[in-house]
Amino acid sequence: MIKRFISRLLGSTARAPRKSRLQRIPASEHGLPRERISPCALKVTETLQQHGHAAFIVGGAVRDLLLDKTPKDFDVVTDATPEQIRALFRRAHIIGRRFRLVHVLCGNETVEVSTFRASAAGEQGEGAHVTDDTGRIVRDNVFGTQESDAERRDFTVNALYYDPGKEEIWDYRGGVQDIRNKVLRIIGDAGTRYREDPVRMLRAARFAAKLDFHIDETARAPMPELAELLANVPPSRLFDEMLKLMLSGHALRAVHQLRAEGLHYGVLPMLDKLLGDETGSRFLTAALHNTDLRIQAGKPVSPAFLFAALLWHEVLERQRAHLDAGENEMPALFAAMEEVLDKQREALAIPRRLDGTIKEIWSLQPRFAQRTGGRAWRLLAHPRFRAGYDFLLLRAESGEAAQDLADWWTQFQSADDALRANLIAGLAPAAAPRRRRRRKPSANRPVESPPAHD
Ligand code: ATP
Ligand code: MG
């Protein structure tokens, strides 16, 4: 009794971080619009509940709906095991190693269903998580209670559970209040949570940018010191996370946020140089702003285009070094492209399947300056013309390529054949004398093969 009294007295200071306290918030208070939940997610929670299981919509979907945003996807959490979940649905399969969970499919929609997990900090978690020598969790498949599940989530605003049956939100960590205050607060001790999973630091930057939230000081403070732990994260996971950040619709803000927190060294080391240079900074701003506008308008964005843009100024710099060493323009460009991609791969694994497109976008750039003879026509017919042209527009916007050149291509591609011929003829006085000395221009000259860039 006395012991309990003393520990209660000491509790708040000695047992930091503070414990969770469940609040069950009714619909009249939280106002989450139930009708905006996907029918698939509703079907999944209903089926689980009918079979006697607890089932909630959790994470980003609850957070985004409270903010009147459209969720990217719907995640469900339950006390049923993966095998029990799979048995209840016709189209369902268990996936994952680090976390085993179930994908339930309805039509072309997929809902991710996971089982309540034990938290690393809780009693159930003790010794149950496999960590490496930096404290990073490499396996985490121990089931737990709903409360422990809330404990292991990253931010309070991501630890909200919505029961579509009762229309109630279960909030263990004050996440609803934090949403109202627009603050991103980490659950537990920030340093420990970042060591367990350094990607949480990148997630903080992404959410702050996407939601226009302020990162709480206790969540920010350890970032500069722990940023180097990102080097221990598998490069493929870093790529996935960076892609989410770039496709969040707020890439420009997110990239500045990364730099402000010192998180970019391990993932996009060239960011400092890029933002330190006036043309580079204008180019990056144009590229990311353009990406954000496309995402916000629901248009597709190509990851290859995005990474081609992020690395372009690095390529130019490397190319300059080769030119200074006496190489010709194209060999210098190709050598630079290989070097930049190889170097980047050490930090963040751009999948090799994107290499071909990235290199094509880069290697098309010098060809936009060569428009006489049949060259402009051939470039127009190139399968990557559109991506190359969009890239040229960004270069012109940043002042690295001539605006006249970009305007010429804008006109050329939308013109009819007669106007196109005129546009090329308009170039002739400058280009023709030099060319005529080498070979006679002829409209029927065989088509040159494009440079090998695959
Ligand atoms: P969005 O889908 O908009 O990117 P989200 O919050 O739904 O955001 P997901 O990656 O879909 O993010 O993860 C779903 C939920 O799982 C999160 O809301 C969070 O509760 C939890 N979660 C995801 N990644 C982590 C992590 N690295 N550490 C702790 N919890 C995590
Ligand atoms: Mg999500």
mmCIF file of C-alpha atoms in Angstrom, residues 66-194:
data_model
loop_
_atom_site.group_PDB
_atom_site.id
_atom_site.type_symbol
_atom_site.label_atom_id
_atom_site.label_comp_id
_atom_site.label_asym_id
_atom_site.label_seq_id
_atom_site.Cartn_x
_atom_site.Cartn_y
_atom_site.Cartn_z
ATOM 1 C CA LEU A 66 -10.456 14.093 -38.965
ATOM 2 C CA LEU A 67 -8.512 16.662 -40.992
ATOM 3 C CA ASP A 68 -11.050 16.462 -43.821
ATOM 4 C CA LYS A 69 -8.439 14.986 -46.167
ATOM 5 C CA THR A 70 -8.880 11.961 -48.408
ATOM 6 C CA PRO A 71 -7.011 8.968 -46.954
ATOM 7 C CA LYS A 72 -4.499 7.216 -49.209
ATOM 8 C CA ASP A 73 -5.555 3.816 -47.929
ATOM 9 C CA PHE A 74 -7.439 2.166 -45.076
ATOM 10 C CA ASP A 75 -5.734 0.023 -42.459
ATOM 11 C CA VAL A 76 -7.668 -2.209 -40.081
ATOM 12 C CA VAL A 77 -6.425 -3.621 -36.792
ATOM 13 C CA THR A 78 -7.948 -6.466 -34.817
ATOM 14 C CA ASP A 79 -7.372 -8.996 -32.011
ATOM 15 C CA ALA A 80 -7.746 -11.850 -34.527
ATOM 16 C CA THR A 81 -4.539 -13.593 -35.623
ATOM 17 C CA PRO A 82 -3.459 -13.514 -39.291
ATOM 18 C CA GLU A 83 -4.732 -17.099 -39.748
ATOM 19 C CA GLN A 84 -8.119 -16.240 -38.178
ATOM 20 C CA ILE A 85 -8.398 -13.150 -40.390
ATOM 21 C CA ARG A 86 -7.557 -15.048 -43.551
ATOM 22 C CA ALA A 87 -10.174 -17.703 -42.799
ATOM 23 C CA LEU A 88 -12.957 -15.073 -42.759
ATOM 24 C CA PHE A 89 -12.442 -13.681 -46.268
ATOM 25 C CA ARG A 90 -12.555 -15.275 -49.662
ATOM 26 C CA ARG A 91 -9.779 -13.153 -51.168
ATOM 27 C CA ALA A 92 -7.174 -12.707 -48.449
ATOM 28 C CA HIS A 93 -3.517 -13.588 -48.067
ATOM 29 C CA ILE A 94 -0.872 -13.257 -45.406
ATOM 30 C CA ILE A 95 2.138 -11.118 -46.312
ATOM 31 C CA GLY A 96 5.243 -9.650 -44.685
ATOM 32 C CA ARG A 97 8.162 -10.844 -42.633
ATOM 33 C CA ARG A 98 8.998 -7.903 -40.408
ATOM 34 C CA PHE A 99 5.270 -7.564 -39.691
ATOM 35 C CA ARG A 100 2.998 -10.416 -40.689
ATOM 36 C CA LEU A 101 -0.345 -9.048 -41.813
ATOM 37 C CA VAL A 102 -3.229 -9.862 -44.107
ATOM 38 C CA HIS A 103 -4.278 -8.230 -47.355
ATOM 39 C CA VAL A 104 -8.027 -8.474 -47.893
ATOM 40 C CA LEU A 105 -9.207 -7.683 -51.408
ATOM 41 C CA CYS A 106 -12.626 -6.356 -52.461
ATOM 42 C CA GLY A 107 -12.854 -5.599 -56.174
ATOM 43 C CA ASN A 108 -9.636 -3.749 -56.943
ATOM 44 C CA GLU A 109 -9.274 -2.345 -53.447
ATOM 45 C CA THR A 110 -6.954 -3.814 -50.814
ATOM 46 C CA VAL A 111 -7.354 -3.313 -47.083
ATOM 47 C CA GLU A 112 -4.410 -4.116 -44.853
ATOM 48 C CA VAL A 113 -5.442 -5.964 -41.690
ATOM 49 C CA SER A 114 -2.985 -6.443 -38.850
ATOM 50 C CA THR A 115 -3.160 -7.983 -35.413
ATOM 51 C CA PHE A 116 -2.604 -5.852 -32.270
ATOM 52 C CA ARG A 117 1.148 -5.827 -31.627
ATOM 53 C CA ALA A 118 3.101 -5.781 -28.375
ATOM 54 C CA SER A 119 5.148 -2.638 -27.867
ATOM 55 C CA ALA A 120 8.906 -2.882 -27.399
ATOM 56 C CA ALA A 121 8.537 -0.896 -24.152
ATOM 57 C CA GLY A 122 5.733 -2.977 -22.650
ATOM 58 C CA GLU A 123 6.063 -6.138 -20.539
ATOM 59 C CA GLN A 124 4.837 -8.352 -23.369
ATOM 60 C CA GLY A 125 7.473 -6.926 -25.612
ATOM 61 C CA GLU A 126 10.391 -7.727 -23.351
ATOM 62 C CA GLY A 127 12.881 -9.917 -25.206
ATOM 63 C CA ALA A 128 10.311 -10.534 -27.890
ATOM 64 C CA HIS A 129 11.598 -8.075 -30.467
ATOM 65 C CA VAL A 130 14.685 -8.818 -32.456
ATOM 66 C CA THR A 131 16.950 -5.764 -32.632
ATOM 67 C CA ASP A 132 20.354 -5.181 -34.216
ATOM 68 C CA ASP A 133 23.271 -3.611 -32.338
ATOM 69 C CA THR A 134 22.064 -0.033 -32.984
ATOM 70 C CA GLY A 135 18.687 -0.804 -31.357
ATOM 71 C CA ARG A 136 16.900 -1.118 -34.694
ATOM 72 C CA ILE A 137 13.972 -3.551 -34.615
ATOM 73 C CA VAL A 138 14.425 -6.140 -37.329
ATOM 74 C CA ARG A 139 11.530 -8.440 -36.421
ATOM 75 C CA ASP A 140 8.355 -7.515 -34.592
ATOM 76 C CA ASN A 141 5.707 -10.195 -34.720
ATOM 77 C CA VAL A 142 4.619 -10.449 -31.119
ATOM 78 C CA PHE A 143 0.910 -9.959 -30.629
ATOM 79 C CA GLY A 144 -0.367 -7.815 -27.784
ATOM 80 C CA THR A 145 -3.285 -5.784 -26.503
ATOM 81 C CA GLN A 146 -4.880 -2.765 -28.124
ATOM 82 C CA GLU A 147 -3.165 -0.546 -25.561
ATOM 83 C CA SER A 148 0.275 -1.975 -26.345
ATOM 84 C CA ASP A 149 -0.505 -1.637 -30.031
ATOM 85 C CA ALA A 150 -1.133 2.087 -29.512
ATOM 86 C CA GLU A 151 2.168 2.331 -27.652
ATOM 87 C CA ARG A 152 4.239 1.011 -30.554
ATOM 88 C CA ARG A 153 2.802 3.395 -33.143
ATOM 89 C CA ASP A 154 4.982 6.340 -34.050
ATOM 90 C CA PHE A 155 3.012 9.558 -33.461
ATOM 91 C CA THR A 156 -0.021 10.287 -31.294
ATOM 92 C CA VAL A 157 -2.030 11.379 -34.333
ATOM 93 C CA ASN A 158 -1.366 7.951 -35.899
ATOM 94 C CA ALA A 159 -2.531 6.029 -32.821
ATOM 95 C CA LEU A 160 -6.265 6.636 -33.177
ATOM 96 C CA TYR A 161 -8.707 3.720 -33.479
ATOM 97 C CA TYR A 162 -12.114 4.206 -35.055
ATOM 98 C CA ASP A 163 -14.879 1.680 -34.456
ATOM 99 C CA PRO A 164 -17.290 2.061 -37.393
ATOM 100 C CA GLY A 165 -19.946 0.012 -35.539
ATOM 101 C CA LYS A 166 -20.172 2.343 -32.524
ATOM 102 C CA GLU A 167 -18.746 5.339 -34.422
ATOM 103 C CA GLU A 168 -16.352 5.857 -31.537
ATOM 104 C CA ILE A 169 -12.696 6.898 -31.559
ATOM 105 C CA TRP A 170 -10.420 5.205 -29.043
ATOM 106 C CA ASP A 171 -7.603 7.611 -28.238
ATOM 107 C CA TYR A 172 -4.850 6.414 -25.850
ATOM 108 C CA ARG A 173 -2.384 9.227 -26.339
ATOM 109 C CA GLY A 174 -4.289 12.464 -26.834
ATOM 110 C CA GLY A 175 -4.007 12.228 -30.624
ATOM 111 C CA VAL A 176 -7.343 13.957 -31.276
ATOM 112 C CA GLN A 177 -6.211 16.993 -29.288
ATOM 113 C CA ASP A 178 -2.863 16.974 -31.106
ATOM 114 C CA ILE A 179 -4.693 16.976 -34.441
ATOM 115 C CA ARG A 180 -6.639 20.023 -33.291
ATOM 116 C CA ASN A 181 -3.386 21.683 -32.211
ATOM 117 C CA LYS A 182 -1.633 20.619 -35.438
ATOM 118 C CA VAL A 183 1.279 19.125 -33.574
ATOM 119 C CA LEU A 184 3.241 15.950 -34.288
ATOM 120 C CA ARG A 185 4.158 14.307 -30.995
ATOM 121 C CA ILE A 186 6.117 11.065 -30.802
ATOM 122 C CA ILE A 187 4.934 8.262 -28.530
ATOM 123 C CA GLY A 188 7.526 7.323 -25.905
ATOM 124 C CA ASP A 189 11.124 8.452 -25.724
ATOM 125 C CA ALA A 190 12.080 10.018 -29.049
ATOM 126 C CA GLY A 191 15.689 8.783 -29.076
ATOM 127 C CA THR A 192 14.640 5.188 -28.363
ATOM 128 C CA ARG A 193 11.887 5.278 -30.967
ATOM 129 C CA TYR A 194 14.257 6.614 -33.664
#
